mmCIF file of C-alpha atoms in Angstrom:
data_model
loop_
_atom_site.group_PDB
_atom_site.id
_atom_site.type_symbol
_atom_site.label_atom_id
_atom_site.label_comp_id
_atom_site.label_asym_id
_atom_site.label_seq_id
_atom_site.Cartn_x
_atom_site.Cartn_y
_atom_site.Cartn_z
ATOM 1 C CA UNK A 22 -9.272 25.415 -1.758
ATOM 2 C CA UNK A 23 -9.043 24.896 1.928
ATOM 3 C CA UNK A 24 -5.977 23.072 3.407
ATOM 4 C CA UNK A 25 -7.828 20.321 4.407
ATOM 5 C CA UNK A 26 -8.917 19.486 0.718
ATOM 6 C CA UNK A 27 -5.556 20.067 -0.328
ATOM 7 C CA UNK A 28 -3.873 18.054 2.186
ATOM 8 C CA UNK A 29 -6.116 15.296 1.196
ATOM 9 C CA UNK A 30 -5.579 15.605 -2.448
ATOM 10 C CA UNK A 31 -2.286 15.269 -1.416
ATOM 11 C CA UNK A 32 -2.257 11.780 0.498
ATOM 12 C CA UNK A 33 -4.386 10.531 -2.342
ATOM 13 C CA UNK A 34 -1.998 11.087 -4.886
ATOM 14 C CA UNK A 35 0.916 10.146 -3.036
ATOM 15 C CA UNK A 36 -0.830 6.621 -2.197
ATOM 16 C CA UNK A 37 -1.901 6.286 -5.951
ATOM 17 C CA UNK A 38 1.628 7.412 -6.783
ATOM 18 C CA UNK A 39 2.860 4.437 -4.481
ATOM 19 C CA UNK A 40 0.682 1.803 -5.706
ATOM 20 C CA UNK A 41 0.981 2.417 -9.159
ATOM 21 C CA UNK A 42 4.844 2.709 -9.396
ATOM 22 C CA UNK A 43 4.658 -0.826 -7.366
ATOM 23 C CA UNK A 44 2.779 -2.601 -9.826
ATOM 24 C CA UNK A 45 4.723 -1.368 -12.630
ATOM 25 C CA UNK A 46 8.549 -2.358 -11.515
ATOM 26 C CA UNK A 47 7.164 -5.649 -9.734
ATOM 27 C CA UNK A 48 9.236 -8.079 -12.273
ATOM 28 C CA UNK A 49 12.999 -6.466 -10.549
ATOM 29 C CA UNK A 50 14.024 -8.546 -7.803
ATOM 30 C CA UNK A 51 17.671 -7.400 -5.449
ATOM 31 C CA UNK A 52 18.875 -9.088 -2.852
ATOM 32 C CA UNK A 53 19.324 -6.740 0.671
ATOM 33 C CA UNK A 54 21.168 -7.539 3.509
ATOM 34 C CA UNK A 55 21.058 -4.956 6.942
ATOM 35 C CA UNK A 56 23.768 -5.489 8.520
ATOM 36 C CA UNK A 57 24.446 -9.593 7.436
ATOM 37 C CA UNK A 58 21.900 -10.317 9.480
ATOM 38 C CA UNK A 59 19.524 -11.366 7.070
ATOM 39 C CA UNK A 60 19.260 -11.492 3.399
ATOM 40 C CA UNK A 61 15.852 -10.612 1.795
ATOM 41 C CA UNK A 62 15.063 -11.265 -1.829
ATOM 42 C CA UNK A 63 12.808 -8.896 -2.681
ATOM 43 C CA UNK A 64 10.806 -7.721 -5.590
ATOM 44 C CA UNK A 65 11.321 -3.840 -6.146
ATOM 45 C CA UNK A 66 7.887 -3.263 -6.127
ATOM 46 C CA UNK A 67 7.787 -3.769 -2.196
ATOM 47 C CA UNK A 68 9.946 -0.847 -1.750
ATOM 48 C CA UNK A 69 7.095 1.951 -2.399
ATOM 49 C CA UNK A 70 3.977 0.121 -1.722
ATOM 50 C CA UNK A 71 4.336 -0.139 2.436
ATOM 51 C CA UNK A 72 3.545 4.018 1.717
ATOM 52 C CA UNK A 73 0.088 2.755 0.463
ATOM 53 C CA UNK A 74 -0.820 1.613 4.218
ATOM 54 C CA UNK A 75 1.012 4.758 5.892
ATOM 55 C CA UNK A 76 -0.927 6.791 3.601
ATOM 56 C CA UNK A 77 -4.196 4.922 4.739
ATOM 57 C CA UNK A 78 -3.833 5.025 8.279
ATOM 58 C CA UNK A 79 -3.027 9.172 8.120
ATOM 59 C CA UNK A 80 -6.385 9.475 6.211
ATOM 60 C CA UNK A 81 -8.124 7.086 8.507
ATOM 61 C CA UNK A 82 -6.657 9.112 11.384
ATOM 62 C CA UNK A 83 -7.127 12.218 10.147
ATOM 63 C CA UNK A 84 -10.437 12.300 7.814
ATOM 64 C CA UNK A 85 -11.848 8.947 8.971
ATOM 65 C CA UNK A 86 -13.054 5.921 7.294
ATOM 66 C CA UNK A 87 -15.028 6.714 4.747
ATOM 67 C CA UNK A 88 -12.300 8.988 2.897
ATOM 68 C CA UNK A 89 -10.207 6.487 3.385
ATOM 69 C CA UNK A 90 -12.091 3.812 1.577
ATOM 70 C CA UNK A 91 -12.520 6.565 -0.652
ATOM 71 C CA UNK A 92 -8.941 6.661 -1.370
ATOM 72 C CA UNK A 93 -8.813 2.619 -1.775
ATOM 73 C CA UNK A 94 -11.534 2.677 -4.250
ATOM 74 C CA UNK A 95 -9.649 5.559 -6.318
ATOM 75 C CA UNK A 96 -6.507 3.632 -5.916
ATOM 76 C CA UNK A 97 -8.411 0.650 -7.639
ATOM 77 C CA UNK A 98 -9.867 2.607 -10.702
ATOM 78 C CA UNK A 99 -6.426 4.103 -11.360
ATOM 79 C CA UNK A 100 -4.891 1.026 -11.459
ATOM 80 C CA UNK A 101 -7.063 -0.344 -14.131
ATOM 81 C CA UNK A 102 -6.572 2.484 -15.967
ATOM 82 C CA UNK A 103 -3.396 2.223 -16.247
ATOM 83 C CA UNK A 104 -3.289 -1.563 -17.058
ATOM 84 C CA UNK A 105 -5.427 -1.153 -20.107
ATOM 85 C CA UNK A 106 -3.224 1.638 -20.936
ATOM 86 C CA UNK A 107 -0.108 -0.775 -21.045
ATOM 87 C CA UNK A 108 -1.507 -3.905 -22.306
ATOM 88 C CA UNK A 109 -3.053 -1.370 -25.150
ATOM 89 C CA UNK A 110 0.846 -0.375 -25.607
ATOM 90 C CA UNK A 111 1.895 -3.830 -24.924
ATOM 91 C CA UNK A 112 -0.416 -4.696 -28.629
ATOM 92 C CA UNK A 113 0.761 -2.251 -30.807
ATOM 93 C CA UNK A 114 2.429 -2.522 -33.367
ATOM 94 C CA UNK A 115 6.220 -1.167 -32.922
ATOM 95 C CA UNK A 116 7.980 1.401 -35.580
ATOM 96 C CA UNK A 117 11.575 -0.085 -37.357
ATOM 97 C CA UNK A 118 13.267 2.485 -35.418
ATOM 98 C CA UNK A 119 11.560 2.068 -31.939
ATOM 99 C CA UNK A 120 14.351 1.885 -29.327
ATOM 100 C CA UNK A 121 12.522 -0.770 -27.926
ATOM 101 C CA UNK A 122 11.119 -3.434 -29.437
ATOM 102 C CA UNK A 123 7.884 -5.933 -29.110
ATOM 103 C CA UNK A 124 10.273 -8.484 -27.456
ATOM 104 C CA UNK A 125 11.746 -5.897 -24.719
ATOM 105 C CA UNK A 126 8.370 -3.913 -23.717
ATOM 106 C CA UNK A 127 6.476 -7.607 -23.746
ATOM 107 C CA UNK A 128 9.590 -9.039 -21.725
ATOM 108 C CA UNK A 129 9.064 -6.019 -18.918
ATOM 109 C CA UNK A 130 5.250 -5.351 -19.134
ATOM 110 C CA UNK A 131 3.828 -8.721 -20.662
ATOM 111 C CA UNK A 132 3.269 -10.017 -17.005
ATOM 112 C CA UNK A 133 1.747 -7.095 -16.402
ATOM 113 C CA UNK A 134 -2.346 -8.390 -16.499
ATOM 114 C CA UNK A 135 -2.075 -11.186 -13.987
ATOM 115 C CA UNK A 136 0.060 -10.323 -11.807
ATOM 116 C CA UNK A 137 -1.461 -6.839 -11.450
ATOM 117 C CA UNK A 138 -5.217 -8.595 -11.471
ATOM 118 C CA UNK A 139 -3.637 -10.935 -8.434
ATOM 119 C CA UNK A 140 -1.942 -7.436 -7.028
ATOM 120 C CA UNK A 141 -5.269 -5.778 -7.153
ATOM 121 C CA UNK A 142 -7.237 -8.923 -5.268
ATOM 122 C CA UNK A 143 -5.153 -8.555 -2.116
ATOM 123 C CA UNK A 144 -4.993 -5.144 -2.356
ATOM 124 C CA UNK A 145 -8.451 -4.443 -2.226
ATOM 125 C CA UNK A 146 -8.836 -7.318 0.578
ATOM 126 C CA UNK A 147 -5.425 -5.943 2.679
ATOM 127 C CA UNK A 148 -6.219 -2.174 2.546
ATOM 128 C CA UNK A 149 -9.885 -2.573 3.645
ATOM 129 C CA UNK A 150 -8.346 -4.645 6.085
ATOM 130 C CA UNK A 151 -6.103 -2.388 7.599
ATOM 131 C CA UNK A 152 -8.613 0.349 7.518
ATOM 132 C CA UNK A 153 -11.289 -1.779 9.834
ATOM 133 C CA UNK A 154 -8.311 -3.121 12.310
ATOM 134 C CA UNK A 155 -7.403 0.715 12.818
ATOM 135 C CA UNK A 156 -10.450 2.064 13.490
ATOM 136 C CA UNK A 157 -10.970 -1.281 15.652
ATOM 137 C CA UNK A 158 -7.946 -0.445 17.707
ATOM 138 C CA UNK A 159 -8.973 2.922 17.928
ATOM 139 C CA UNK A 160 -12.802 2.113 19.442
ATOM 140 C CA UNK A 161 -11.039 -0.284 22.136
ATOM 141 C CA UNK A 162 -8.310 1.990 23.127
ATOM 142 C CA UNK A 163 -10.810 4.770 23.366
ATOM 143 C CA UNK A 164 -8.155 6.952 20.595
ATOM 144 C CA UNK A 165 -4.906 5.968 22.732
ATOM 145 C CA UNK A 166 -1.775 4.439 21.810
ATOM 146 C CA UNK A 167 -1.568 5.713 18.001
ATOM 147 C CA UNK A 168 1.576 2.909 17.847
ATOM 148 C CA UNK A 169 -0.841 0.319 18.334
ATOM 149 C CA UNK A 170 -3.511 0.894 15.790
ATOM 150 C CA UNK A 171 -0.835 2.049 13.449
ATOM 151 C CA UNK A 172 1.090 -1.387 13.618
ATOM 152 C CA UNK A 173 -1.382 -3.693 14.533
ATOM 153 C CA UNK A 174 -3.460 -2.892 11.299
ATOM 154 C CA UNK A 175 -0.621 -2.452 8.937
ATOM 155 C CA UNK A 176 0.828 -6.374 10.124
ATOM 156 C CA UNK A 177 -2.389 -8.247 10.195
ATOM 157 C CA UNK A 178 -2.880 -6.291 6.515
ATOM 158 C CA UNK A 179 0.661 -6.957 5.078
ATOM 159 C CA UNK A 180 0.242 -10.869 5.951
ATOM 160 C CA UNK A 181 -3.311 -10.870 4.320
ATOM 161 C CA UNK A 182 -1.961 -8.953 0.970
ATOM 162 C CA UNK A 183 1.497 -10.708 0.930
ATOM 163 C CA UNK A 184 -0.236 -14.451 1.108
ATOM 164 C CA UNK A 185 -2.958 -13.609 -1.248
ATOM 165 C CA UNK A 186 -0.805 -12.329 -4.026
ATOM 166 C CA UNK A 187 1.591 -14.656 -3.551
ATOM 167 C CA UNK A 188 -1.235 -18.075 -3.947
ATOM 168 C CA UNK A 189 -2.594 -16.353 -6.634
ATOM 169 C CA UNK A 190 0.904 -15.399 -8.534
ATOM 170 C CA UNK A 191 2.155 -19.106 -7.886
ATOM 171 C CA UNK A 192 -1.716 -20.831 -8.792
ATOM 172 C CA UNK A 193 -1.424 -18.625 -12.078
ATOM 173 C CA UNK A 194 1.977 -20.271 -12.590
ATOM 174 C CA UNK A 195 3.566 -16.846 -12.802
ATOM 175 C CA UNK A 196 5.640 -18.201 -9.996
ATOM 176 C CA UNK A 197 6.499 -21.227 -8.724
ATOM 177 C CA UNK A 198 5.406 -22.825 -5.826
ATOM 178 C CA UNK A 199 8.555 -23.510 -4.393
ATOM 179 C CA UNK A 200 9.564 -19.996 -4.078
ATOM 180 C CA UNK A 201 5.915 -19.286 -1.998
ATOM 181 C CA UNK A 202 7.472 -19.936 1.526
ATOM 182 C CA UNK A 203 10.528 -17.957 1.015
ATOM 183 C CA UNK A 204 8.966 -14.786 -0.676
ATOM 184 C CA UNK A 205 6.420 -14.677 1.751
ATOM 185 C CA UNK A 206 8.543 -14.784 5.023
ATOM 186 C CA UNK A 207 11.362 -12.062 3.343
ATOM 187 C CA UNK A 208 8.077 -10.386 2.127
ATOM 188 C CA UNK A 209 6.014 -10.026 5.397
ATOM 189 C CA UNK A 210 9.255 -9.741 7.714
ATOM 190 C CA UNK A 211 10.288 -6.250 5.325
ATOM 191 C CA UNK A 212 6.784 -5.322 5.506
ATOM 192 C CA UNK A 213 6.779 -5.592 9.369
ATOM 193 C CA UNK A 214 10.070 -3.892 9.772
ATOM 194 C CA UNK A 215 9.357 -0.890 7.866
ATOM 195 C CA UNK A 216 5.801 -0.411 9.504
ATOM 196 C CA UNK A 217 7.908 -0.295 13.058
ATOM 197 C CA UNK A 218 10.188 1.915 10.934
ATOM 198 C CA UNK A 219 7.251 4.573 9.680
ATOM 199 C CA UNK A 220 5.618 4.190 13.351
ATOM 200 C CA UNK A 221 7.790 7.824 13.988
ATOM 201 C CA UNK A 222 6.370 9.631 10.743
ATOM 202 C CA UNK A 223 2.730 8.510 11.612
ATOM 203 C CA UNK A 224 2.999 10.313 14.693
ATOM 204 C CA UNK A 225 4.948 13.093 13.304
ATOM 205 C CA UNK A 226 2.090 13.731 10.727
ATOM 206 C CA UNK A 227 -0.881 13.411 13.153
ATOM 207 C CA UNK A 228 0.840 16.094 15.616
ATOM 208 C CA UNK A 229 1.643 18.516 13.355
ATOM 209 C CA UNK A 230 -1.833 18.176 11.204
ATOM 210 C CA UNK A 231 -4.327 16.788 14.050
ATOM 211 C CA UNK A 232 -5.450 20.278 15.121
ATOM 212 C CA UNK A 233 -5.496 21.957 11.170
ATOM 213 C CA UNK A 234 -8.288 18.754 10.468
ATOM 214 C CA UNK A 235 -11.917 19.250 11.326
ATOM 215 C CA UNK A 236 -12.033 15.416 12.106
ATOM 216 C CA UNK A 237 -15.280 13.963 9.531
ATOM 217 C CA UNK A 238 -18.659 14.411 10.785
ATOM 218 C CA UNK A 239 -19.096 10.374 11.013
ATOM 219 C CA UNK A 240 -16.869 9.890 13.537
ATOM 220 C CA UNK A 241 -17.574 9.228 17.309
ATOM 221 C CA UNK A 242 -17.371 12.371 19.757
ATOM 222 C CA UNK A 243 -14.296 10.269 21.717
ATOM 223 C CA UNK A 244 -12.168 10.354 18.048
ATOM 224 C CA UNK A 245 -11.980 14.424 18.218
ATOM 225 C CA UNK A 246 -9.354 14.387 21.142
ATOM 226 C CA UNK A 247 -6.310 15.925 20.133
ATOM 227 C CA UNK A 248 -3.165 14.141 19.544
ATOM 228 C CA UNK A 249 -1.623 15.265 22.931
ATOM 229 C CA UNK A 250 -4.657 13.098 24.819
ATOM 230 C CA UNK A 251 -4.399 10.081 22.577
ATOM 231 C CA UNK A 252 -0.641 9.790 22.721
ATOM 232 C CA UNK A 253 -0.840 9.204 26.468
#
């Protein structure tokens, strides 16, 4: 297998990786405060999903749009896979000497339907979001300013997926409403601050694996400039 295939089997599984793990430790929520500053109160399951959207943009950069929406779609599939796998789990019937019982596995997966079905909703509407607003970016900067397109997709995205889950979590009644303005502020500001934060890794990966990628035959002429010319 060539290293491009590899590499992108690679991405893939990292973002499905990411979004999986995120929808299974969702129900967690820590408090975290850089330096006093601020104090976010977060659900866990924000720390590994921003990866999803780094993940997306180096495919998008890298392989172009269509793998990338390729990767989205897999992303989806995988994730319903694995919630009929747990509410099938969630059903049966438990042993006397399970170490955890009906009450324990329900308590920490039970939510796990609707909140992944409202999870899935904005996911599908944020990632193909942030995939169009890159390659948008990347059309009217001519493939310049790789900060740009990197951030200005991921934080139109993030607001689009954190607002969506959130109405749908608090219409469901999984949350309350009163808690919708605060999560989504703590949840779009750490969203914003850790797609400034991976800004330095998105152009690490695209210099070092730019010029191993035969860029995808869909793709304007202007997009095959190496990373040296776009970076200027």
């Amino acid at each position: 297998m060539e290293f491009k295939s590899r590499l992108y089997l690679i991405l893939a599984g990292i973002f499905i990786a990411s979004l999986i793990s995120a929808n299974l430790i969702f129900q967690k929520f820590f408090t975290w405060s850089p330096f006093g500053l601020y104090t976010f109160e977060l659900s866990v399951g924000i720390l590994p999903y921003p990866i999803t959207f780094l993940v997306t943009d180096l495919i998008s950069e890298l392989y172009g749009k269509k793998k990338a929406d390729q990767v989205v779609v897999s992303g989806l599939v995988a994730s319903v896979f694995v919630m009929g796998v747990v509410m099938l789990a969630n059903v049966a019937p438990q042993t006397d000497w399970s170490p955890v019982d009906n009450e324990t596995f329900s308590k920490v997966f039970g939510l796990f339907g609707p909140a992944v079905f409202a999870s899935m909703i904005a996911y599908l509407a944020a990632q193909f979001i942030d995939i169009r607003v890159f390659h948008f970016w990347k059309r009217l900067t001519k493939g310049k300013h790789l900060w740009l397109r990197n951030n200005g997709s991921t934080i139109v995205s993030q607001l689009v997926d954190t607002s969506a889950v959130l109405i749908l979590l608090c219409g469901s009644g999984t949350i309350e409403w009163i808690r919708f303005w605060p999560l989504l502020a703590n949840g779009f500001l750490f969203k914003v601050l850790v797609a400034l934060f991976d800004t330095p890794l998105f152009y690490l990966g695209v210099w070092a694996l730019k010029d191993k990628i035969h860029e995808d035959p869909d793709e304007a002429d202007w997009e095959k400039l190496s990373f040296k010319q776009e970076a200027i």
